[in-house]
PDB file of C-alpha atoms and ligand atoms in Angstrom:
ATOM      1  CA  MET A   1       9.729  -8.409  19.027  1.00 89.00           C
ATOM      2  CA  SER A   2       8.355  -5.190  18.499  1.00 93.00           C
ATOM      3  CA  LEU A   3       9.655  -2.240  15.917  1.00 96.00           C
ATOM      4  CA  ARG A   4       8.325   1.224  16.282  1.00 98.00           C
ATOM      5  CA  LEU A   5       8.885   4.520  14.141  1.00 98.00           C
ATOM      6  CA  GLU A   6       8.200   7.609  15.671  1.00 98.00           C
ATOM      7  CA  ASN A   7       8.284  10.609  13.815  1.00 98.00           C
ATOM      8  CA  VAL A   8      10.496   9.243  11.222  1.00 98.00           C
ATOM      9  CA  SER A   9      11.422  11.909   8.177  1.00 98.00           C
ATOM     10  CA  TYR A  10      14.071  10.570   5.614  1.00 98.00           C
ATOM     11  CA  ILE A  11      15.731  12.924   3.114  1.00 98.00           C
ATOM     12  CA  TYR A  12      18.336  11.939   0.350  1.00 97.00           C
ATOM     13  CA  GLY A  13      20.738  14.384  -0.606  1.00 95.00           C
ATOM     14  CA  LYS A  14      20.349  16.874   2.249  1.00 92.00           C
ATOM     15  CA  GLY A  15      21.459  20.207   1.231  1.00 92.00           C
ATOM     16  CA  THR A  16      22.067  19.486  -2.306  1.00 95.00           C
ATOM     17  CA  THR A  17      20.187  20.589  -5.450  1.00 95.00           C
ATOM     18  CA  THR A  18      18.847  17.096  -5.736  1.00 94.00           C
ATOM     19  CA  GLU A  19      17.078  17.133  -2.553  1.00 96.00           C
ATOM     20  CA  THR A  20      14.392  14.661  -2.002  1.00 97.00           C
ATOM     21  CA  ALA A  21      12.315  14.139   0.865  1.00 97.00           C
ATOM     22  CA  ALA A  22      11.499  10.438   0.521  1.00 98.00           C
ATOM     23  CA  LEU A  23       9.667  10.085   4.011  1.00 98.00           C
ATOM     24  CA  LYS A  24       7.710  12.243   6.081  1.00 98.00           C
ATOM     25  CA  ASN A  25       7.016  12.200   9.519  1.00 98.00           C
ATOM     26  CA  ILE A  26       6.382   8.740   9.896  1.00 98.00           C
ATOM     27  CA  ASN A  27       4.671   6.543  12.732  1.00 98.00           C
ATOM     28  CA  LEU A  28       4.237   3.045  12.425  1.00 97.00           C
ATOM     29  CA  GLU A  29       4.388  -0.033  14.908  1.00 97.00           C
ATOM     30  CA  ILE A  30       4.799  -3.499  13.819  1.00 97.00           C
ATOM     31  CA  GLU A  31       4.134  -6.595  16.253  1.00 94.00           C
ATOM     32  CA  LYS A  32       5.027  -9.522  16.550  1.00 93.00           C
ATOM     33  CA  GLU A  33       3.923 -12.641  13.891  1.00 94.00           C
ATOM     34  CA  GLU A  34       1.997 -10.113  11.859  1.00 96.00           C
ATOM     35  CA  PHE A  35       1.835 -10.356   7.709  1.00 97.00           C
ATOM     36  CA  VAL A  36       1.818  -6.716   6.795  1.00 98.00           C
ATOM     37  CA  ALA A  37       1.732  -5.624   3.490  1.00 98.00           C
ATOM     38  CA  ILE A  38       3.027  -2.256   2.261  1.00 98.00           C
ATOM     39  CA  ILE A  39       1.667  -0.775  -1.268  1.00 97.00           C
ATOM     40  CA  GLY A  40       1.908   2.363  -3.036  1.00 96.00           C
ATOM     41  CA  HIS A  41       3.048   4.162  -6.132  1.00 94.00           C
ATOM     42  CA  THR A  42       6.699   3.665  -7.261  1.00 94.00           C
ATOM     43  CA  GLY A  43       8.424   6.248  -5.914  1.00 96.00           C
ATOM     44  CA  SER A  44       5.858   6.514  -2.712  1.00 97.00           C
ATOM     45  CA  GLY A  45       8.984   5.806  -0.001  1.00 97.00           C
ATOM     46  CA  LYS A  46       8.547   2.170   0.235  1.00 97.00           C
ATOM     47  CA  SER A  47      12.092   0.951  -0.348  1.00 97.00           C
ATOM     48  CA  THR A  48      13.268   3.449   2.014  1.00 98.00           C
ATOM     49  CA  LEU A  49      10.843   2.838   4.729  1.00 98.00           C
ATOM     50  CA  ILE A  50      11.748  -0.763   5.117  1.00 98.00           C
ATOM     51  CA  GLN A  51      15.321   0.280   5.149  1.00 97.00           C
ATOM     52  CA  HIS A  52      14.623   1.749   8.505  1.00 98.00           C
ATOM     53  CA  PHE A  53      13.150  -1.415  10.118  1.00 97.00           C
ATOM     54  CA  ASN A  54      16.619  -2.705  10.164  1.00 95.00           C
ATOM     55  CA  GLY A  55      18.909   0.490  10.348  1.00 96.00           C
ATOM     56  CA  LEU A  56      20.231   0.371   7.097  1.00 95.00           C
ATOM     57  CA  GLU A  57      18.964   4.060   6.724  1.00 96.00           C
ATOM     58  CA  LYS A  58      19.417   6.399   9.214  1.00 97.00           C
ATOM     59  CA  ALA A  59      16.417   8.817  10.251  1.00 98.00           C
ATOM     60  CA  THR A  60      16.965  12.573   9.181  1.00 97.00           C
ATOM     61  CA  GLU A  61      14.464  13.230  11.876  1.00 98.00           C
ATOM     62  CA  GLY A  62      12.837  10.738  14.390  1.00 98.00           C
ATOM     63  CA  ASN A  63      13.544   7.511  16.010  1.00 98.00           C
ATOM     64  CA  VAL A  64      13.203   3.948  15.525  1.00 98.00           C
ATOM     65  CA  TYR A  65      13.032   1.421  18.432  1.00 98.00           C
ATOM     66  CA  TYR A  66      13.284  -1.888  18.291  1.00 97.00           C
ATOM     67  CA  ASN A  67      11.883  -4.099  21.697  1.00 96.00           C
ATOM     68  CA  ASP A  68      11.563  -0.359  23.000  1.00 97.00           C
ATOM     69  CA  LYS A  69      15.408   0.613  22.498  1.00 97.00           C
ATOM     70  CA  ASN A  70      16.461   3.276  20.675  1.00 98.00           C
ATOM     71  CA  ILE A  71      18.163   1.722  17.604  1.00 98.00           C
ATOM     72  CA  TYR A  72      20.552   4.863  16.964  1.00 98.00           C
ATOM     73  CA  ASP A  73      21.755   4.852  20.657  1.00 97.00           C
ATOM     74  CA  SER A  74      25.391   4.445  20.506  1.00 96.00           C
ATOM     75  CA  ASP A  75      25.781   1.068  22.479  1.00 97.00           C
ATOM     76  CA  PHE A  76      22.742  -0.267  20.330  1.00 97.00           C
ATOM     77  CA  ASN A  77      23.433  -4.035  19.007  1.00 96.00           C
ATOM     78  CA  MET A  78      22.785  -2.974  15.357  1.00 95.00           C
ATOM     79  CA  LYS A  79      24.430  -6.271  13.882  1.00 93.00           C
ATOM     80  CA  GLU A  80      21.876  -7.956  16.504  1.00 93.00           C
ATOM     81  CA  LEU A  81      18.955  -6.157  14.544  1.00 96.00           C
ATOM     82  CA  ARG A  82      20.044  -7.138  11.121  1.00 94.00           C
ATOM     83  CA  CYS A  83      19.724 -10.960  11.720  1.00 93.00           C
ATOM     84  CA  ARG A  84      16.672 -10.707  13.861  1.00 95.00           C
ATOM     85  CA  VAL A  85      15.224  -8.290  11.259  1.00 97.00           C
ATOM     86  CA  GLY A  86      15.908  -9.794   7.930  1.00 96.00           C
ATOM     87  CA  LEU A  87      15.818  -7.527   4.888  1.00 96.00           C
ATOM     88  CA  VAL A  88      15.401  -9.116   1.137  1.00 95.00           C
ATOM     89  CA  PHE A  89      16.265  -6.553  -1.641  1.00 93.00           C
ATOM     90  CA  GLN A  90      14.140  -5.937  -4.782  1.00 91.00           C
ATOM     91  CA  TYR A  91      16.804  -7.310  -6.580  1.00 90.00           C
ATOM     92  CA  PRO A  92      18.170 -10.420  -5.406  1.00 89.00           C
ATOM     93  CA  GLU A  93      21.400 -10.033  -7.861  1.00 87.00           C
ATOM     94  CA  HIS A  94      22.304  -7.053  -4.663  1.00 88.00           C
ATOM     95  CA  GLN A  95      22.072  -9.754  -2.298  1.00 89.00           C
ATOM     96  CA  LEU A  96      23.974 -12.840  -4.005  1.00 92.00           C
ATOM     97  CA  PHE A  97      27.761 -12.762  -4.202  1.00 92.00           C
ATOM     98  CA  GLU A  98      29.321 -16.358  -3.443  1.00 94.00           C
ATOM     99  CA  GLU A  99      30.295 -18.795  -5.773  1.00 95.00           C
ATOM    100  CA  THR A 100      28.023 -21.190  -4.829  1.00 97.00           C
ATOM    101  CA  VAL A 101      24.062 -21.298  -3.620  1.00 97.00           C
ATOM    102  CA  LEU A 102      25.032 -23.499  -0.728  1.00 97.00           C
ATOM    103  CA  LYS A 103      28.134 -20.881   0.278  1.00 97.00           C
ATOM    104  CA  ASP A 104      25.810 -17.810  -0.241  1.00 97.00           C
ATOM    105  CA  VAL A 105      23.059 -19.067   2.116  1.00 97.00           C
ATOM    106  CA  CYS A 106      26.153 -19.947   4.797  1.00 97.00           C
ATOM    107  CA  PHE A 107      27.519 -16.632   4.679  1.00 96.00           C
ATOM    108  CA  GLY A 108      24.734 -15.186   7.358  1.00 95.00           C
ATOM    109  CA  PRO A 109      24.968 -17.592   9.699  1.00 96.00           C
ATOM    110  CA  LEU A 110      28.782 -17.677   9.379  1.00 96.00           C
ATOM    111  CA  ASN A 111      28.991 -14.142  10.044  1.00 93.00           C
ATOM    112  CA  GLN A 112      26.860 -14.708  13.223  1.00 92.00           C
ATOM    113  CA  GLY A 113      29.484 -16.733  14.843  1.00 94.00           C
ATOM    114  CA  LEU A 114      28.345 -20.356  14.005  1.00 96.00           C
ATOM    115  CA  SER A 115      30.915 -23.260  13.125  1.00 97.00           C
ATOM    116  CA  LYS A 116      30.888 -24.169   9.529  1.00 97.00           C
ATOM    117  CA  GLU A 117      28.783 -26.996  10.419  1.00 97.00           C
ATOM    118  CA  GLN A 118      26.078 -25.482  11.991  1.00 97.00           C
ATOM    119  CA  ALA A 119      26.090 -22.564   9.324  1.00 97.00           C
ATOM    120  CA  LYS A 120      26.020 -25.599   6.721  1.00 97.00           C
ATOM    121  CA  GLU A 121      23.007 -26.927   8.730  1.00 97.00           C
ATOM    122  CA  ARG A 122      21.157 -23.752   8.522  1.00 96.00           C
ATOM    123  CA  ALA A 123      21.941 -23.254   5.073  1.00 97.00           C
ATOM    124  CA  ILE A 124      20.362 -26.673   4.085  1.00 97.00           C
ATOM    125  CA  GLU A 125      17.212 -25.885   6.504  1.00 95.00           C
ATOM    126  CA  ALA A 126      16.599 -22.523   5.111  1.00 95.00           C
ATOM    127  CA  LEU A 127      17.202 -23.721   1.250  1.00 95.00           C
ATOM    128  CA  LYS A 128      14.247 -26.622   2.083  1.00 93.00           C
ATOM    129  CA  LEU A 129      11.987 -24.203   3.511  1.00 89.00           C
ATOM    130  CA  VAL A 130      11.978 -22.137   0.239  1.00 90.00           C
ATOM    131  CA  GLY A 131      12.056 -25.161  -1.954  1.00 89.00           C
ATOM    132  CA  MET A 132      15.431 -24.919  -3.521  1.00 93.00           C
ATOM    133  CA  ARG A 133      16.114 -28.401  -5.319  1.00 94.00           C
ATOM    134  CA  GLU A 134      18.893 -29.866  -4.055  1.00 96.00           C
ATOM    135  CA  GLU A 135      21.313 -30.293  -7.262  1.00 96.00           C
ATOM    136  CA  LEU A 136      21.144 -26.543  -7.304  1.00 97.00           C
ATOM    137  CA  TYR A 137      23.059 -26.436  -3.796  1.00 97.00           C
ATOM    138  CA  GLU A 138      26.433 -26.031  -5.900  1.00 97.00           C
ATOM    139  CA  SER A 139      25.605 -23.913  -8.867  1.00 97.00           C
ATOM    140  CA  SER A 140      26.207 -20.467  -8.929  1.00 96.00           C
ATOM    141  CA  PRO A 141      23.409 -17.974  -7.991  1.00 95.00           C
ATOM    142  CA  PHE A 142      24.236 -16.287 -10.738  1.00 92.00           C
ATOM    143  CA  GLU A 143      23.016 -19.079 -13.305  1.00 93.00           C
ATOM    144  CA  LEU A 144      19.741 -19.204 -11.514  1.00 94.00           C
ATOM    145  CA  SER A 145      16.355 -18.732 -13.003  1.00 91.00           C
ATOM    146  CA  GLY A 146      14.776 -15.241 -11.722  1.00 89.00           C
ATOM    147  CA  GLY A 147      12.364 -17.219  -9.257  1.00 89.00           C
ATOM    148  CA  GLN A 148      15.311 -19.454  -8.186  1.00 92.00           C
ATOM    149  CA  LYS A 149      17.523 -16.124  -7.130  1.00 93.00           C
ATOM    150  CA  ARG A 150      14.777 -14.754  -5.117  1.00 92.00           C
ATOM    151  CA  ARG A 151      14.733 -18.101  -3.314  1.00 92.00           C
ATOM    152  CA  ALA A 152      18.307 -18.318  -2.821  1.00 95.00           C
ATOM    153  CA  ALA A 153      18.173 -14.764  -1.478  1.00 95.00           C
ATOM    154  CA  ILE A 154      15.282 -15.286   0.599  1.00 95.00           C
ATOM    155  CA  ALA A 155      17.136 -18.288   1.965  1.00 95.00           C
ATOM    156  CA  GLY A 156      20.299 -16.321   2.868  1.00 96.00           C
ATOM    157  CA  VAL A 157      18.184 -14.168   5.114  1.00 95.00           C
ATOM    158  CA  LEU A 158      16.026 -17.305   6.709  1.00 94.00           C
ATOM    159  CA  ALA A 159      19.294 -18.870   7.642  1.00 96.00           C
ATOM    160  CA  MET A 160      19.812 -15.924  10.206  1.00 95.00           C
ATOM    161  CA  GLU A 161      16.539 -17.043  12.047  1.00 93.00           C
ATOM    162  CA  PRO A 162      15.313 -13.720  11.793  1.00 96.00           C
ATOM    163  CA  ASP A 163      11.833 -12.404  13.847  1.00 96.00           C
ATOM    164  CA  LEU A 164      10.899 -10.332  10.775  1.00 97.00           C
ATOM    165  CA  LEU A 165      11.062 -11.100   7.455  1.00 97.00           C
ATOM    166  CA  ILE A 166      10.904  -8.283   4.897  1.00 97.00           C
ATOM    167  CA  LEU A 167      10.936  -8.656   1.225  1.00 96.00           C
ATOM    168  CA  ASP A 168      11.060  -5.784  -0.986  1.00 96.00           C
ATOM    169  CA  GLU A 169       8.546  -6.529  -4.091  1.00 94.00           C
ATOM    170  CA  PRO A 170       9.442 -10.315  -4.145  1.00 92.00           C
ATOM    171  CA  THR A 171       7.411 -11.494  -7.100  1.00 88.00           C
ATOM    172  CA  ALA A 172       8.166  -8.097  -9.491  1.00 85.00           C
ATOM    173  CA  GLY A 173       9.264 -10.017 -12.874  1.00 82.00           C
ATOM    174  CA  LEU A 174       8.038 -13.609 -11.884  1.00 85.00           C
ATOM    175  CA  ASP A 175       5.400 -15.420 -14.091  1.00 86.00           C
ATOM    176  CA  PRO A 176       1.802 -15.950 -12.259  1.00 86.00           C
ATOM    177  CA  ALA A 177       2.945 -19.601 -11.367  1.00 86.00           C
ATOM    178  CA  GLY A 178       6.365 -18.825  -9.602  1.00 85.00           C
ATOM    179  CA  ARG A 179       4.604 -15.480  -8.037  1.00 87.00           C
ATOM    180  CA  ASP A 180       2.071 -18.248  -6.433  1.00 88.00           C
ATOM    181  CA  LYS A 181       5.050 -20.396  -5.334  1.00 87.00           C
ATOM    182  CA  ILE A 182       6.901 -17.797  -3.713  1.00 89.00           C
ATOM    183  CA  LEU A 183       3.907 -16.343  -2.197  1.00 92.00           C
ATOM    184  CA  ASN A 184       2.597 -19.496  -0.837  1.00 92.00           C
ATOM    185  CA  GLN A 185       5.917 -20.424   0.544  1.00 90.00           C
ATOM    186  CA  ILE A 186       6.192 -17.295   2.357  1.00 93.00           C
ATOM    187  CA  LYS A 187       2.617 -17.666   3.921  1.00 94.00           C
ATOM    188  CA  MET A 188       3.928 -21.317   5.469  1.00 92.00           C
ATOM    189  CA  LEU A 189       7.034 -19.828   6.831  1.00 91.00           C
ATOM    190  CA  HIS A 190       4.550 -16.810   8.693  1.00 94.00           C
ATOM    191  CA  GLU A 191       2.163 -19.824   9.942  1.00 94.00           C
ATOM    192  CA  ARG A 192       4.620 -22.587  10.566  1.00 91.00           C
ATOM    193  CA  LYS A 193       7.739 -20.703  11.661  1.00 89.00           C
ATOM    194  CA  LYS A 194       5.918 -17.755  13.284  1.00 93.00           C
ATOM    195  CA  ILE A 195       8.124 -15.312  11.463  1.00 95.00           C
ATOM    196  CA  GLY A 196       6.476 -11.834  11.128  1.00 97.00           C
ATOM    197  CA  VAL A 197       6.462 -10.806   7.489  1.00 97.00           C
ATOM    198  CA  ILE A 198       6.241  -7.292   5.531  1.00 98.00           C
ATOM    199  CA  LEU A 199       5.606  -7.898   2.285  1.00 97.00           C
ATOM    200  CA  VAL A 200       6.595  -4.654  -0.327  1.00 97.00           C
ATOM    201  CA  SER A 201       4.302  -5.251  -3.131  1.00 93.00           C
ATOM    202  CA  HIS A 202       2.781  -3.702  -6.256  1.00 85.00           C
ATOM    203  CA  SER A 203      -0.012  -6.573  -6.561  1.00 88.00           C
ATOM    204  CA  MET A 204      -3.673  -5.815  -4.963  1.00 91.00           C
ATOM    205  CA  GLU A 205      -4.399  -9.358  -5.573  1.00 89.00           C
ATOM    206  CA  ASP A 206      -1.206 -10.602  -3.883  1.00 90.00           C
ATOM    207  CA  VAL A 207      -1.916  -8.110  -0.913  1.00 92.00           C
ATOM    208  CA  ALA A 208      -5.546  -9.149  -0.563  1.00 93.00           C
ATOM    209  CA  ASN A 209      -5.021 -12.800  -0.546  1.00 90.00           C
ATOM    210  CA  TYR A 210      -2.088 -12.928   1.970  1.00 93.00           C
ATOM    211  CA  ALA A 211      -1.900  -9.830   4.202  1.00 96.00           C
ATOM    212  CA  GLN A 212      -3.263  -9.109   7.674  1.00 96.00           C
ATOM    213  CA  ARG A 213      -3.031  -5.499   7.374  1.00 98.00           C
ATOM    214  CA  ILE A 214      -1.981  -2.917   4.718  1.00 98.00           C
ATOM    215  CA  ILE A 215       0.145   0.484   4.773  1.00 98.00           C
ATOM    216  CA  VAL A 216      -0.699   2.443   2.100  1.00 97.00           C
ATOM    217  CA  MET A 217       2.413   4.945   1.107  1.00 97.00           C
ATOM    218  CA  ASN A 218       1.911   8.117  -1.025  1.00 97.00           C
ATOM    219  CA  LYS A 219       4.179  10.859  -1.492  1.00 97.00           C
ATOM    220  CA  GLY A 220       6.492   9.467   1.778  1.00 98.00           C
ATOM    221  CA  GLU A 221       3.561   9.807   4.233  1.00 98.00           C
ATOM    222  CA  VAL A 222       1.135   6.879   5.382  1.00 98.00           C
ATOM    223  CA  LYS A 223      -2.359   7.213   3.730  1.00 98.00           C
ATOM    224  CA  TYR A 224      -3.773   4.429   5.212  1.00 98.00           C
ATOM    225  CA  ASP A 225      -3.132   1.599   7.776  1.00 98.00           C
ATOM    226  CA  ASP A 226      -5.581  -0.785   8.384  1.00 97.00           C
ATOM    227  CA  THR A 227      -7.087  -4.250   7.362  1.00 96.00           C
ATOM    228  CA  PRO A 228      -7.267  -5.051   3.645  1.00 96.00           C
ATOM    229  CA  GLU A 229     -11.019  -4.789   4.092  1.00 94.00           C
ATOM    230  CA  LYS A 230     -10.922  -1.416   5.068  1.00 95.00           C
ATOM    231  CA  VAL A 231      -8.337  -0.290   2.729  1.00 96.00           C
ATOM    232  CA  PHE A 232      -9.913  -1.262  -0.563  1.00 96.00           C
ATOM    233  CA  LYS A 233     -13.132   0.638   0.797  1.00 93.00           C
ATOM    234  CA  ASN A 234     -11.345   3.824  -0.440  1.00 94.00           C
ATOM    235  CA  TYR A 235     -10.656   2.242  -3.944  1.00 93.00           C
ATOM    236  CA  ARG A 236     -11.679   5.483  -5.486  1.00 93.00           C
ATOM    237  CA  GLU A 237      -9.005   7.258  -3.783  1.00 96.00           C
ATOM    238  CA  LEU A 238      -6.607   4.869  -3.773  1.00 96.00           C
ATOM    239  CA  GLU A 239      -7.207   5.098  -7.597  1.00 95.00           C
ATOM    240  CA  ARG A 240      -6.355   8.566  -7.027  1.00 96.00           C
ATOM    241  CA  ILE A 241      -2.709   7.913  -5.948  1.00 95.00           C
ATOM    242  CA  GLY A 242      -2.433   5.228  -8.724  1.00 93.00           C
ATOM    243  CA  LEU A 243      -3.402   2.304  -6.882  1.00 95.00           C
ATOM    244  CA  ALA A 244      -6.751   0.431  -7.302  1.00 93.00           C
ATOM    245  CA  ALA A 245      -8.464  -2.724  -5.286  1.00 94.00           C
ATOM    246  CA  PRO A 246      -8.401  -5.996  -6.536  1.00 95.00           C
ATOM    247  CA  GLN A 247     -10.547  -6.772  -9.552  1.00 94.00           C
ATOM    248  CA  ILE A 248     -12.533  -9.069  -7.584  1.00 95.00           C
ATOM    249  CA  THR A 249     -13.520  -5.756  -5.903  1.00 94.00           C
ATOM    250  CA  TYR A 250     -14.751  -4.245  -8.993  1.00 94.00           C
ATOM    251  CA  ILE A 251     -16.761  -7.219 -10.218  1.00 95.00           C
ATOM    252  CA  MET A 252     -18.468  -7.416  -7.074  1.00 94.00           C
ATOM    253  CA  HIS A 253     -19.400  -3.820  -6.666  1.00 92.00           C
ATOM    254  CA  GLN A 254     -20.730  -4.195 -10.450  1.00 94.00           C
ATOM    255  CA  LEU A 255     -22.820  -7.133  -9.322  1.00 95.00           C
ATOM    256  CA  ARG A 256     -24.434  -5.155  -6.568  1.00 94.00           C
ATOM    257  CA  GLU A 257     -25.144  -2.670  -8.692  1.00 94.00           C
ATOM    258  CA  ASP A 258     -26.872  -5.030 -11.028  1.00 95.00           C
ATOM    259  CA  GLY A 259     -28.870  -6.075  -8.221  1.00 94.00           C
ATOM    260  CA  LEU A 260     -27.299  -9.075  -6.909  1.00 93.00           C
ATOM    261  CA  LYS A 261     -27.446  -8.682  -3.016  1.00 93.00           C
ATOM    262  CA  VAL A 262     -23.498  -9.732  -2.832  1.00 94.00           C
ATOM    263  CA  ASP A 263     -21.611  -8.116   0.163  1.00 92.00           C
ATOM    264  CA  GLU A 264     -19.491  -5.445   0.027  1.00 85.00           C
ATOM    265  CA  ASP A 265     -16.065  -5.227   1.011  1.00 89.00           C
ATOM    266  CA  ILE A 266     -15.234  -8.595  -1.170  1.00 94.00           C
ATOM    267  CA  ILE A 267     -11.225  -8.549  -1.609  1.00 95.00           C
ATOM    268  CA  ASN A 268     -10.797 -12.037  -2.888  1.00 93.00           C
ATOM    269  CA  LEU A 269     -12.095 -14.985  -4.831  1.00 93.00           C
ATOM    270  CA  GLU A 270     -13.047 -17.082  -2.072  1.00 93.00           C
ATOM    271  CA  GLN A 271     -14.902 -14.479  -0.534  1.00 94.00           C
ATOM    272  CA  ALA A 272     -16.549 -13.882  -3.508  1.00 96.00           C
ATOM    273  CA  LYS A 273     -17.558 -17.335  -3.984  1.00 96.00           C
ATOM    274  CA  GLU A 274     -19.249 -17.395  -0.803  1.00 95.00           C
ATOM    275  CA  SER A 275     -21.230 -14.123  -0.859  1.00 95.00           C
ATOM    276  CA  ILE A 276     -22.542 -15.145  -4.215  1.00 96.00           C
ATOM    277  CA  LEU A 277     -23.568 -18.176  -3.477  1.00 95.00           C
ATOM    278  CA  LYS A 278     -25.347 -16.955  -0.200  1.00 94.00           C
ATOM    279  CA  SER A 279     -26.966 -14.470  -2.379  1.00 93.00           C
ATOM    280  CA  LEU A 280     -28.182 -17.079  -4.483  1.00 92.00           C
ATOM    281  CA  GLY A 281     -29.973 -18.723  -1.590  1.00 90.00           C
ATOM    282  CA  ARG A 282     -27.400 -21.714  -2.134  1.00 80.00           C
TER     283      ARG A 282
HETATM  284  P1  LIG B 301       9.331   3.086  -3.694  1.00 58.73           P
HETATM  285  O1  LIG B 301      10.102   2.016  -2.844  1.00 58.73           O
HETATM  286  O2  LIG B 301       8.067   3.279  -3.029  1.00 58.73           O
HETATM  287  O3  LIG B 301       9.519   2.976  -5.416  1.00 58.73           O
HETATM  288  P2  LIG B 301      11.524   4.756  -2.810  1.00 58.73           P
HETATM  289  O4  LIG B 301      11.626   4.407  -1.240  1.00 58.73           O
HETATM  290  O5  LIG B 301      12.521   3.653  -3.510  1.00 58.73           O
HETATM  291  O6  LIG B 301      10.488   4.594  -3.366  1.00 58.73           O
HETATM  292  O7  LIG B 301      11.890   6.413  -3.383  1.00 58.73           O
HETATM  293  C1  LIG B 301      11.237   7.316  -2.450  1.00 58.73           C
HETATM  294  C2  LIG B 301      12.061   8.647  -3.204  1.00 58.73           C
HETATM  295  O8  LIG B 301      13.071   8.925  -3.047  1.00 58.73           O
HETATM  296  C3  LIG B 301      11.488   8.602  -4.620  1.00 58.73           C
HETATM  297  O9  LIG B 301      11.173  10.281  -4.848  1.00 58.73           O
HETATM  298  C4  LIG B 301      13.034   8.427  -5.217  1.00 58.73           C
HETATM  299  O10 LIG B 301      13.404   8.965  -6.328  1.00 58.73           O
HETATM  300  C5  LIG B 301      13.739   8.897  -3.924  1.00 58.73           C
HETATM  301  N1  LIG B 301      15.033   7.844  -4.150  1.00 58.73           N
HETATM  302  C6  LIG B 301      14.975   6.905  -3.640  1.00 58.73           C
HETATM  303  N2  LIG B 301      16.317   6.181  -3.651  1.00 58.73           N
HETATM  304  C7  LIG B 301      17.305   7.383  -3.942  1.00 58.73           C
HETATM  305  C8  LIG B 301      18.510   7.869  -4.010  1.00 58.73           C
HETATM  306  N3  LIG B 301      19.300   6.596  -3.532  1.00 58.73           N
HETATM  307  N4  LIG B 301      18.919   9.007  -4.342  1.00 58.73           N
HETATM  308  C9  LIG B 301      18.433   9.700  -4.331  1.00 58.73           C
HETATM  309  N5  LIG B 301      16.992   9.810  -3.928  1.00 58.73           N
HETATM  310  C10 LIG B 301      16.387   8.590  -4.084  1.00 58.73           C
HETATM  311 MG1  LIG B 302      11.195   0.440  -4.169  1.00 58.73          MG
END
């Protein structure tokens, strides 16, 4: 699986008075089995960008390639792409619509042409993967809590067995415990199922803990695209565009200024602990 965006620009309402350039000349390549995070201020183009990854929005300029095939070619199989590259929307309500959770999760596999039995098997496997309790399978998706709705929406995409799972702010509105649960489940999927993950997030902590690569969006452009350590090194510049480094990065910088010989570029608690113990000679 590979996805490539070449010189992609996107304009909302082209030719109208409300014309907005949401993406400006984006060049990106997403490799197999990566765990990538996309961060950026509200309105920086994150949601618009990910909707280009599975062809939901069509670039105003430029091209998108899936396994080196141009997805805008007339003979390109868009339905296949939408199964391989699964997108979970920011608001699960936009995605859930059936009477029961189980029916909702069966929808994708049925649409792929699987039999009822096969679809149900896939759905149950997906619901188990996201940790949905069995007694909720027959509930209406709309009666679920925020965290459970997210799980149902993620299961609906997983049931299609995608190679790449894209999640638009999957932890927004959840409490810290619910947030960690969802993120750990996603991490487990990435490790055990070898699924590629693209996580759009507002939380620098989440991003530092889970992603191998961070893409920073600013005003429709890619500002940084690098490892978390290298991206958060630019924390002054990140602040200028309304972002920040994880809190622990600031604490470690302060400790260095105060004379403790801890490493630079610390981005999570695990690294911080090791570095502090080492600097104390333990
Ligand atoms: P993000 O997800 O980073 O908050 P978006 O991709 O939603 O950013 O938005 C990028 C830009 O496009 C913003 O200026 C936003 O106001 C504009 N925009 C987003 N969706 C629409 C839309 N449906 N119609 C017009 N403008 C839009
Ligand atoms: Mg968004």
